[in-house]
PDB file of C-alpha atoms in Angstrom:
ATOM      1  CA  SER A 209     -42.747 -21.935 132.245  1.00 49.00           C
ATOM      2  CA  PHE A 210     -42.443 -18.300 131.411  1.00 57.00           C
ATOM      3  CA  ASN A 211     -46.082 -17.632 131.561  1.00 62.00           C
ATOM      4  CA  SER A 212     -46.504 -18.814 135.207  1.00 70.00           C
ATOM      5  CA  PHE A 213     -44.369 -15.844 136.435  1.00 72.00           C
ATOM      6  CA  LYS A 214     -46.411 -13.218 138.385  1.00 77.00           C
ATOM      7  CA  THR A 215     -45.532  -9.521 137.953  1.00 82.00           C
ATOM      8  CA  VAL A 216     -45.383  -7.394 141.363  1.00 84.00           C
ATOM      9  CA  THR A 217     -45.260  -3.816 141.983  1.00 90.00           C
ATOM     10  CA  PRO A 218     -42.222  -2.084 143.340  1.00 90.00           C
ATOM     11  CA  SER A 219     -43.645  -1.786 146.916  1.00 92.00           C
ATOM     12  CA  GLU A 220     -44.602  -5.496 146.952  1.00 91.00           C
ATOM     13  CA  TRP A 221     -40.927  -6.186 145.769  1.00 92.00           C
ATOM     14  CA  ASN A 222     -39.466  -4.143 148.591  1.00 94.00           C
ATOM     15  CA  GLY A 223     -41.788  -5.706 151.080  1.00 94.00           C
ATOM     16  CA  LYS A 224     -40.616  -9.340 150.028  1.00 92.00           C
ATOM     17  CA  CYS A 225     -36.943  -8.171 150.086  1.00 95.00           C
ATOM     18  CA  GLU A 226     -37.305  -6.732 153.613  1.00 96.00           C
ATOM     19  CA  GLU A 227     -38.995  -9.997 154.748  1.00 95.00           C
ATOM     20  CA  ILE A 228     -36.235 -11.963 153.156  1.00 95.00           C
ATOM     21  CA  GLU A 229     -33.574  -9.776 154.984  1.00 96.00           C
ATOM     22  CA  GLU A 230     -35.353 -10.217 158.326  1.00 96.00           C
ATOM     23  CA  LYS A 231     -35.497 -13.905 158.085  1.00 95.00           C
ATOM     24  CA  LYS A 232     -31.670 -13.948 156.958  1.00 95.00           C
ATOM     25  CA  LYS A 233     -31.041 -11.944 160.310  1.00 95.00           C
ATOM     26  CA  ARG A 234     -32.981 -14.322 162.384  1.00 94.00           C
ATOM     27  CA  LEU A 235     -31.267 -17.252 160.818  1.00 88.00           C
ATOM     28  CA  VAL A 236     -27.625 -15.839 161.358  1.00 88.00           C
ATOM     29  CA  THR A 237     -28.552 -15.243 165.075  1.00 90.00           C
ATOM     30  CA  VAL A 238     -30.064 -18.664 165.614  1.00 87.00           C
ATOM     31  CA  MET A 239     -26.760 -20.012 163.722  1.00 81.00           C
ATOM     32  CA  ASN A 240     -24.440 -17.890 166.112  1.00 83.00           C
ATOM     33  CA  GLU A 241     -26.295 -19.122 169.229  1.00 85.00           C
ATOM     34  CA  LEU A 242     -26.005 -22.815 168.137  1.00 82.00           C
ATOM     35  CA  LYS A 243     -22.119 -22.385 167.704  1.00 83.00           C
ATOM     36  CA  LEU A 244     -21.715 -25.279 165.099  1.00 80.00           C
ATOM     37  CA  SER A 245     -18.342 -26.573 163.897  1.00 83.00           C
ATOM     38  CA  LYS A 246     -17.728 -26.568 160.213  1.00 85.00           C
ATOM     39  CA  GLU A 247     -18.459 -30.263 159.854  1.00 90.00           C
ATOM     40  CA  GLU A 248     -21.936 -29.820 161.570  1.00 86.00           C
ATOM     41  CA  MET A 249     -22.506 -26.697 159.426  1.00 85.00           C
ATOM     42  CA  ASN A 250     -21.789 -28.604 156.270  1.00 90.00           C
ATOM     43  CA  ALA A 251     -24.067 -31.477 157.503  1.00 91.00           C
ATOM     44  CA  LEU A 252     -26.894 -29.056 158.065  1.00 87.00           C
ATOM     45  CA  LYS A 253     -26.396 -27.496 154.612  1.00 89.00           C
ATOM     46  CA  VAL A 254     -26.481 -30.893 153.039  1.00 95.00           C
ATOM     47  CA  LYS A 255     -29.673 -31.860 154.940  1.00 95.00           C
ATOM     48  CA  CYS A 256     -31.180 -28.549 153.932  1.00 91.00           C
ATOM     49  CA  SER A 257     -30.194 -29.099 150.249  1.00 95.00           C
ATOM     50  CA  LYS A 258     -31.586 -32.736 150.333  1.00 97.00           C
ATOM     51  CA  ARG A 259     -34.931 -31.560 151.922  1.00 96.00           C
ATOM     52  CA  SER A 260     -35.513 -28.892 149.357  1.00 95.00           C
ATOM     53  CA  LYS A 261     -34.654 -31.450 146.574  1.00 97.00           C
ATOM     54  CA  LYS A 262     -37.103 -34.011 148.019  1.00 97.00           C
ATOM     55  CA  ARG A 263     -39.848 -31.381 148.404  1.00 96.00           C
ATOM     56  CA  ALA A 264     -39.203 -30.323 144.583  1.00 96.00           C
ATOM     57  CA  ARG A 265     -39.257 -34.084 143.546  1.00 97.00           C
ATOM     58  CA  LEU A 266     -42.496 -34.702 145.506  1.00 96.00           C
ATOM     59  CA  ARG A 267     -44.020 -31.555 143.887  1.00 96.00           C
ATOM     60  CA  ARG A 268     -43.016 -32.667 140.416  1.00 96.00           C
ATOM     61  CA  GLN A 269     -44.392 -36.264 140.986  1.00 97.00           C
ATOM     62  CA  ALA A 270     -47.596 -34.996 142.203  1.00 96.00           C
ATOM     63  CA  GLU A 271     -48.015 -32.740 139.273  1.00 96.00           C
ATOM     64  CA  ARG A 272     -47.023 -35.627 136.948  1.00 96.00           C
ATOM     65  CA  ARG A 273     -49.741 -37.704 138.677  1.00 96.00           C
ATOM     66  CA  LYS A 274     -52.343 -34.869 138.261  1.00 96.00           C
ATOM     67  CA  LYS A 275     -51.381 -34.468 134.556  1.00 96.00           C
ATOM     68  CA  GLN A 276     -51.659 -38.309 133.959  1.00 96.00           C
ATOM     69  CA  LYS A 277     -55.021 -38.509 135.704  1.00 95.00           C
ATOM     70  CA  GLU A 278     -56.300 -35.461 133.594  1.00 96.00           C
ATOM     71  CA  GLU A 279     -55.132 -37.324 130.371  1.00 96.00           C
ATOM     72  CA  GLU A 280     -56.742 -40.523 131.518  1.00 94.00           C
ATOM     73  CA  VAL A 281     -60.063 -38.796 132.008  1.00 94.00           C
ATOM     74  CA  VAL A 282     -59.741 -37.091 128.603  1.00 95.00           C
ATOM     75  CA  LYS A 283     -58.783 -40.341 126.916  1.00 94.00           C
ATOM     76  CA  GLU A 284     -61.716 -42.028 128.546  1.00 92.00           C
ATOM     77  CA  GLN A 285     -64.035 -39.129 127.505  1.00 93.00           C
ATOM     78  CA  ASN A 286     -62.737 -39.461 123.823  1.00 93.00           C
ATOM     79  CA  ILE A 287     -63.325 -43.389 123.952  1.00 91.00           C
ATOM     80  CA  ASN A 288     -66.789 -42.818 125.138  1.00 89.00           C
ATOM     81  CA  ILE A 289     -67.613 -40.285 122.398  1.00 91.00           C
ATOM     82  CA  GLN A 290     -66.131 -42.770 119.847  1.00 90.00           C
ATOM     83  CA  ILE A 291     -68.323 -45.657 121.331  1.00 85.00           C
ATOM     84  CA  ASP A 292     -71.321 -43.239 121.181  1.00 84.00           C
ATOM     85  CA  ASN A 293     -70.501 -42.338 117.583  1.00 85.00           C
ATOM     86  CA  TRP A 294     -69.903 -45.845 116.405  1.00 82.00           C
ATOM     87  CA  LEU A 295     -73.333 -46.948 118.078  1.00 78.00           C
ATOM     88  CA  LYS A 296     -75.187 -43.938 116.331  1.00 78.00           C
ATOM     89  CA  SER A 297     -73.534 -45.083 113.013  1.00 77.00           C
ATOM     90  CA  LYS A 298     -74.702 -48.816 113.347  1.00 74.00           C
ATOM     91  CA  ARG A 299     -78.204 -47.913 114.054  1.00 69.00           C
ATOM     92  CA  THR A 300     -80.570 -48.793 111.090  1.00 62.00           C
ATOM     93  CA  PRO A 301     -82.428 -46.060 109.360  1.00 60.00           C
ATOM     94  CA  ARG A 302     -85.685 -47.450 110.877  1.00 58.00           C
ATOM     95  CA  ASP A 303     -84.234 -47.222 114.270  1.00 59.00           C
ATOM     96  CA  ALA A 304     -82.973 -43.730 113.588  1.00 59.00           C
ATOM     97  CA  LYS A 305     -86.617 -42.664 112.854  1.00 63.00           C
ATOM     98  CA  ASN A 306     -87.868 -44.594 115.918  1.00 66.00           C
ATOM     99  CA  PRO A 307     -85.276 -44.499 118.595  1.00 66.00           C
ATOM    100  CA  ILE A 308     -87.678 -44.893 121.507  1.00 69.00           C
ATOM    101  CA  LYS A 309     -89.100 -48.151 119.877  1.00 70.00           C
ATOM    102  CA  SER A 310     -85.444 -49.580 119.553  1.00 71.00           C
ATOM    103  CA  ASP A 311     -84.839 -48.585 123.141  1.00 75.00           C
ATOM    104  CA  LEU A 312     -87.891 -50.315 124.247  1.00 78.00           C
ATOM    105  CA  GLN A 313     -86.885 -53.357 122.376  1.00 79.00           C
ATOM    106  CA  ILE A 314     -83.375 -53.428 124.046  1.00 81.00           C
ATOM    107  CA  TYR A 315     -85.267 -52.906 127.462  1.00 82.00           C
ATOM    108  CA  ALA A 316     -87.350 -55.840 126.715  1.00 84.00           C
ATOM    109  CA  VAL A 317     -84.387 -58.181 125.831  1.00 82.00           C
ATOM    110  CA  LYS A 318     -82.590 -57.011 129.138  1.00 84.00           C
ATOM    111  CA  ASP A 319     -85.662 -57.570 131.067  1.00 85.00           C
ATOM    112  CA  LYS A 320     -86.182 -61.244 129.742  1.00 83.00           C
ATOM    113  CA  LEU A 321     -82.353 -61.926 130.249  1.00 80.00           C
ATOM    114  CA  ASN A 322     -82.615 -60.729 133.876  1.00 83.00           C
ATOM    115  CA  GLN A 323     -85.869 -62.948 134.338  1.00 83.00           C
ATOM    116  CA  ALA A 324     -84.033 -65.798 132.968  1.00 78.00           C
ATOM    117  CA  ILE A 325     -80.982 -65.346 135.212  1.00 80.00           C
ATOM    118  CA  ARG A 326     -83.247 -64.981 138.091  1.00 82.00           C
ATOM    119  CA  LEU A 327     -85.332 -68.223 137.234  1.00 79.00           C
ATOM    120  CA  ILE A 328     -81.917 -70.191 136.757  1.00 77.00           C
ATOM    121  CA  ARG A 329     -80.835 -68.965 140.170  1.00 80.00           C
ATOM    122  CA  GLU A 330     -84.212 -70.159 141.744  1.00 80.00           C
ATOM    123  CA  LEU A 331     -83.867 -73.587 139.951  1.00 77.00           C
ATOM    124  CA  GLU A 332     -80.308 -73.949 141.070  1.00 76.00           C
ATOM    125  CA  ASN A 333     -81.539 -73.106 144.698  1.00 80.00           C
ATOM    126  CA  GLY A 334     -84.321 -75.689 144.433  1.00 76.00           C
ATOM    127  CA  ALA A 335     -81.992 -78.358 143.204  1.00 75.00           C
ATOM    128  CA  ARG A 336     -79.595 -77.633 146.226  1.00 79.00           C
ATOM    129  CA  THR A 337     -82.472 -77.622 148.584  1.00 78.00           C
ATOM    130  CA  LEU A 338     -83.701 -80.910 147.169  1.00 74.00           C
ATOM    131  CA  ALA A 339     -80.140 -82.365 147.348  1.00 75.00           C
ATOM    132  CA  VAL A 340     -79.703 -81.191 150.966  1.00 77.00           C
ATOM    133  CA  MET A 341     -83.123 -82.702 151.994  1.00 73.00           C
ATOM    134  CA  VAL A 342     -82.436 -85.921 150.528  1.00 71.00           C
ATOM    135  CA  LYS A 343     -79.056 -86.263 152.411  1.00 74.00           C
ATOM    136  CA  THR A 344     -80.524 -85.137 155.555  1.00 75.00           C
ATOM    137  CA  VAL A 345     -83.435 -87.417 155.948  1.00 69.00           C
ATOM    138  CA  THR A 346     -82.909 -90.363 158.096  1.00 69.00           C
ATOM    139  CA  PRO A 347     -84.470 -93.757 157.217  1.00 67.00           C
ATOM    140  CA  SER A 348     -86.915 -93.445 159.884  1.00 68.00           C
ATOM    141  CA  GLU A 349     -88.035 -90.257 158.640  1.00 66.00           C
ATOM    142  CA  TRP A 350     -87.999 -91.245 155.085  1.00 64.00           C
ATOM    143  CA  ASN A 351     -91.888 -92.278 154.933  1.00 64.00           C
ATOM    144  CA  GLY A 352     -93.101 -88.887 155.959  1.00 65.00           C
ATOM    145  CA  LYS A 353     -90.525 -86.836 154.008  1.00 66.00           C
ATOM    146  CA  CYS A 354     -90.476 -88.950 150.919  1.00 69.00           C
ATOM    147  CA  GLU A 355     -93.857 -87.458 149.507  1.00 72.00           C
ATOM    148  CA  GLU A 356     -92.656 -83.815 150.122  1.00 73.00           C
ATOM    149  CA  ILE A 357     -89.449 -84.495 148.324  1.00 71.00           C
ATOM    150  CA  GLU A 358     -90.996 -86.248 145.458  1.00 74.00           C
ATOM    151  CA  GLU A 359     -93.553 -83.292 145.094  1.00 78.00           C
ATOM    152  CA  LYS A 360     -90.721 -80.754 145.100  1.00 74.00           C
ATOM    153  CA  LYS A 361     -88.816 -82.958 142.519  1.00 75.00           C
ATOM    154  CA  LYS A 362     -91.789 -83.045 140.264  1.00 79.00           C
ATOM    155  CA  ARG A 363     -92.194 -79.212 140.391  1.00 79.00           C
ATOM    156  CA  LEU A 364     -88.520 -78.745 139.693  1.00 75.00           C
ATOM    157  CA  VAL A 365     -88.744 -81.159 136.597  1.00 76.00           C
ATOM    158  CA  THR A 366     -91.958 -79.455 135.336  1.00 80.00           C
ATOM    159  CA  VAL A 367     -90.386 -76.157 135.355  1.00 75.00           C
ATOM    160  CA  MET A 368     -87.315 -77.282 133.649  1.00 71.00           C
ATOM    161  CA  ASN A 369     -89.476 -78.932 130.924  1.00 72.00           C
ATOM    162  CA  GLU A 370     -91.419 -75.755 130.492  1.00 73.00           C
ATOM    163  CA  LEU A 371     -88.283 -73.842 129.969  1.00 69.00           C
ATOM    164  CA  LYS A 372     -87.169 -76.200 127.358  1.00 64.00           C
ATOM    165  CA  LEU A 373     -90.387 -76.099 125.409  1.00 60.00           C
ATOM    166  CA  SER A 374     -90.513 -72.270 125.599  1.00 59.00           C
ATOM    167  CA  LYS A 375     -86.984 -71.972 123.855  1.00 51.00           C
TER     168      LYS A 375
END
């Protein structure tokens, strides 16, 4: 874009021009030392132009990716702001007056949910353990293990019944 151009002083401009002339002279001396044929020279020019095009393409792609990433971040921030605004608008007037109480209620519900999930996992593990114990007990060990298995089974059933009653 036009705004991205940088102005330079005349002394800087002359310095850059001299630097370019020096590089040009070095390139001419190297090319004379190589003594390339016209075909080789043309092939070299083609390779150089392809490299410069590739660098330009990669630079454009990087800029495009960077721009897309920035747009995604802005879009995500806008969505989050919209969600926050929606949540604020949905709060009841009572909740608006007492947001701490509503936050505590939300925390309590989440805590109960986490406790329930934890208890369900424990019950599932208990049921699996009981099933494994029943499968691994041989008939000769059955008399000794039978009481232990029955006790665990009773505890599991008791906990499950308590859960059903507390609903």
